[in-house]
Short mmCIF file of C-alpha atoms in Angstrom, two decimals:
data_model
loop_
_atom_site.label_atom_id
_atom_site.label_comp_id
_atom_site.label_asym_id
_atom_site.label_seq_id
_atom_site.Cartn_x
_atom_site.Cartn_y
_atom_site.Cartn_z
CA UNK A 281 0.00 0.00 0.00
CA UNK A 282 1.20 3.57 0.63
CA UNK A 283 5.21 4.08 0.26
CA UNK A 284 7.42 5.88 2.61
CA UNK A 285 6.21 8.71 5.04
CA UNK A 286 2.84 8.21 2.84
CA UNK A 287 -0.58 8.67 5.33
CA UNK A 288 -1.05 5.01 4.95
CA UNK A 289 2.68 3.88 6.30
CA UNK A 290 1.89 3.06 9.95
CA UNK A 291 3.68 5.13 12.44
CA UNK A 292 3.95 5.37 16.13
CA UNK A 293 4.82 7.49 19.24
CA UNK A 294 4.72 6.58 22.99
CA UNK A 295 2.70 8.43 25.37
CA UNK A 296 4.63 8.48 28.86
CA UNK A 297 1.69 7.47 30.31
CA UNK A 298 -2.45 6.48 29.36
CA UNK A 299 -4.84 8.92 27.91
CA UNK A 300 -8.84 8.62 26.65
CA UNK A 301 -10.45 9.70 23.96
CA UNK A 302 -10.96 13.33 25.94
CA UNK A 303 -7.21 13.62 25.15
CA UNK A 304 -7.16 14.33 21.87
CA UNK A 305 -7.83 17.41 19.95
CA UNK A 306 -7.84 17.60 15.97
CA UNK A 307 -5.92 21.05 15.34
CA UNK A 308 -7.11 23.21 11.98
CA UNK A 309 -5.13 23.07 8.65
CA UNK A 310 -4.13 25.60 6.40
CA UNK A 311 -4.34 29.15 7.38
CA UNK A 312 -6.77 27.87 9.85
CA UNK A 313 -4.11 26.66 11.89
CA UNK A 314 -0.77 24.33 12.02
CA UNK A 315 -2.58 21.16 11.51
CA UNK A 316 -2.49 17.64 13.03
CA UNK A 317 -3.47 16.40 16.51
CA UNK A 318 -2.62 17.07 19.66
CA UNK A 319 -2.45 13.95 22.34
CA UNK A 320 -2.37 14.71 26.15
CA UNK A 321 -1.35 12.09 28.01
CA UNK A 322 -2.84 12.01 31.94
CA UNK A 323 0.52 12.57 33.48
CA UNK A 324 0.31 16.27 31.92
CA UNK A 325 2.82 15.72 28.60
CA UNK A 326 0.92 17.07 25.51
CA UNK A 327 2.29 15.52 22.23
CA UNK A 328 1.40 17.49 19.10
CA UNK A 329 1.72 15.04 16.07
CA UNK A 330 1.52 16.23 12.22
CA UNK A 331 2.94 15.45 8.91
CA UNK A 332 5.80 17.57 7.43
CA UNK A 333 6.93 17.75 4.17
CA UNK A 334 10.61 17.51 3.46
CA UNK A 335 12.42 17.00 0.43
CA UNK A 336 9.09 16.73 -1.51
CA UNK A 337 7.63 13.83 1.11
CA UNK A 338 5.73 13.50 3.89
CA UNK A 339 7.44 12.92 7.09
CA UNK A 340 5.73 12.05 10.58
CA UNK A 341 6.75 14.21 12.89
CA UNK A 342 5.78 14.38 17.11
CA UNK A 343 7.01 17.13 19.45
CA UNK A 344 6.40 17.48 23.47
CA UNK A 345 4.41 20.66 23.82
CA UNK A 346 4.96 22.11 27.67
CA UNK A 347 1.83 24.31 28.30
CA UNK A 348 2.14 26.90 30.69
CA UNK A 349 0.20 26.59 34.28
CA UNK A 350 0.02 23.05 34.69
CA UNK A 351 1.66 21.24 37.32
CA UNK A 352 3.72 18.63 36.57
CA UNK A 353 1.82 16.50 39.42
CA UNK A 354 -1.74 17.36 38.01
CA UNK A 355 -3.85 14.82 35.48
CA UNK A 356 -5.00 15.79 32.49
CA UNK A 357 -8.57 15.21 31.90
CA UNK A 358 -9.19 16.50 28.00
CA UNK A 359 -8.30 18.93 25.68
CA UNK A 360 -9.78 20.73 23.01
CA UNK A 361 -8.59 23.47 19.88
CA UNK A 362 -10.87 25.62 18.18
CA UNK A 363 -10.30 28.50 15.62
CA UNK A 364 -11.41 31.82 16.90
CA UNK A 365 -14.32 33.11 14.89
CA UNK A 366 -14.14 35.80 12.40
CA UNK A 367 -13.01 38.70 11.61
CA UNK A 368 -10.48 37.18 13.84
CA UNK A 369 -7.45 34.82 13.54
CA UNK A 370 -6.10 32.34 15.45
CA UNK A 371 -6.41 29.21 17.94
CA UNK A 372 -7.72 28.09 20.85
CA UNK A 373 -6.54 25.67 23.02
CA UNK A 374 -8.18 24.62 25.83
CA UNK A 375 -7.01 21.67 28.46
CA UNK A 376 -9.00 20.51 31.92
CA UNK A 377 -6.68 18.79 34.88
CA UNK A 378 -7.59 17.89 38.24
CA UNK A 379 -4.86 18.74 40.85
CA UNK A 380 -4.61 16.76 44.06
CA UNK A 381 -4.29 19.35 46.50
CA UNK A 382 -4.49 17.81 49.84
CA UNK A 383 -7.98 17.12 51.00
CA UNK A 384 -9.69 16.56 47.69
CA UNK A 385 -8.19 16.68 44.09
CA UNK A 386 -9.55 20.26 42.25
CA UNK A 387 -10.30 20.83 38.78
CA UNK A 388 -8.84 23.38 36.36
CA UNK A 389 -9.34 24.69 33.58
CA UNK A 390 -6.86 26.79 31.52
CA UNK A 391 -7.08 28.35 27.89
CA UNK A 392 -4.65 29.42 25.62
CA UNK A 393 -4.86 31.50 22.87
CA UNK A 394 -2.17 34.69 21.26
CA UNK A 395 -3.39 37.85 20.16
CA UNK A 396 0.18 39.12 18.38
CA UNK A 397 -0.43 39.26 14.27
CA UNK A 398 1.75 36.35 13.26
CA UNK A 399 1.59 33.59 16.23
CA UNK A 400 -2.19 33.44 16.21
CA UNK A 401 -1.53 29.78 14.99
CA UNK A 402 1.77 29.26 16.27
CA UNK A 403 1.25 26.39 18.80
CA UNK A 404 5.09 27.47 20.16
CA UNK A 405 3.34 30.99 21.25
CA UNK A 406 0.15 29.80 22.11
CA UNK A 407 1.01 27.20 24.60
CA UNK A 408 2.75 30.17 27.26
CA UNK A 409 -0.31 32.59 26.65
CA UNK A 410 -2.84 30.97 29.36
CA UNK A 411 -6.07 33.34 29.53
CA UNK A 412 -7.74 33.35 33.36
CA UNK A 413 -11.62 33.25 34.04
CA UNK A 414 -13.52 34.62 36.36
CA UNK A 415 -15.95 31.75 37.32
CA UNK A 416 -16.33 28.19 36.58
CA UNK A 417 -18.62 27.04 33.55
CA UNK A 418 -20.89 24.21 34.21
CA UNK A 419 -21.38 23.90 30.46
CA UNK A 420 -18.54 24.20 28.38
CA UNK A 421 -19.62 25.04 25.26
CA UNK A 422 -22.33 27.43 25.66
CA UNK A 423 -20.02 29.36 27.84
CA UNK A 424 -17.22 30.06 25.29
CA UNK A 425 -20.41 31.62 23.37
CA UNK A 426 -21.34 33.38 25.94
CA UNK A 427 -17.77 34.95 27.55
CA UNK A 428 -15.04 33.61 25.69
CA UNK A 429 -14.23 37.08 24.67
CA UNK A 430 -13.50 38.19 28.12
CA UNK A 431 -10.34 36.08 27.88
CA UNK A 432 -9.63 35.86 24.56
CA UNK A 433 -11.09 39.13 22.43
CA UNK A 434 -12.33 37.80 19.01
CA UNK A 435 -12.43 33.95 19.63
#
């Protein structure tokens, strides 16, 4: 079947430790973003895996991504990327981990987005630009609707 660094050649990557299927986050293409898929294992390592193209073929290619604010003892739980809507550029990355922190283990949530004109999609500047909220959503998704602009103007 497919050749050399073609989509079909099987490749593979280890995770330092588990994840589930709220660990993975497909990342926008083109000049929607970088591409790929990001992996977070529960241990708090975030893999970001793609295909690059070098010397006219496509090469697999996985780098560590070290987001700011998250502890190196905490579990991830998911994470998520979105593009920010228009007239705006850019990405959105957002990750949940539960921190043990004594008497009970506490959830977090962090997002991370850039708003400098060239490193909207650059994963490199996104990942240190963490955005803090003001109160805790109960719903997700209707919440970004709702205030994701307080955090991250034009998302």
């Amino acid at each position: 079947m497919g050749g050399e660094g073609s989509p079909l050649t099987p490749n593979f990557s280890r995770l330092s430790s588990q994840s589930n299927v709220y660990g993975l986050a497909a990342l926008p293409a083109g000049e929607e973003g970088p591409g790929g898929l990001l992996a977070a294992a529960l241990k708090g390592k975030v893999i970001h895996f793609r295909y690059h193209e070098l010397q006219r073929r496509m090469r697999p290619l996985a780098s560590e991504l070290q987001f700011t604010y998250i502890p190196v003892d905490a579990e991830i739980v998911s994470i998520d990327s979105f593009p920010k809507s228009p007239p705006q550029r850019g990405l959105v990355v957002g990750i949940t981990f539960i921190k043990d922190s004594g008497d009970k283990p506490s959830p977090f949530l962090n997002i991370y987005c850039d708003y400098e004109p060239g490193s909207e999609y650059d994963l490199d500047s996104v990942r240190w630009e963490c955005r803090w909220l003001h109160d805790t959503p109960q719903c997700l998704a209707s919440w970004c609707h709702s205030h994701l602009w307080e955090c991250c103007p034009g998302a």
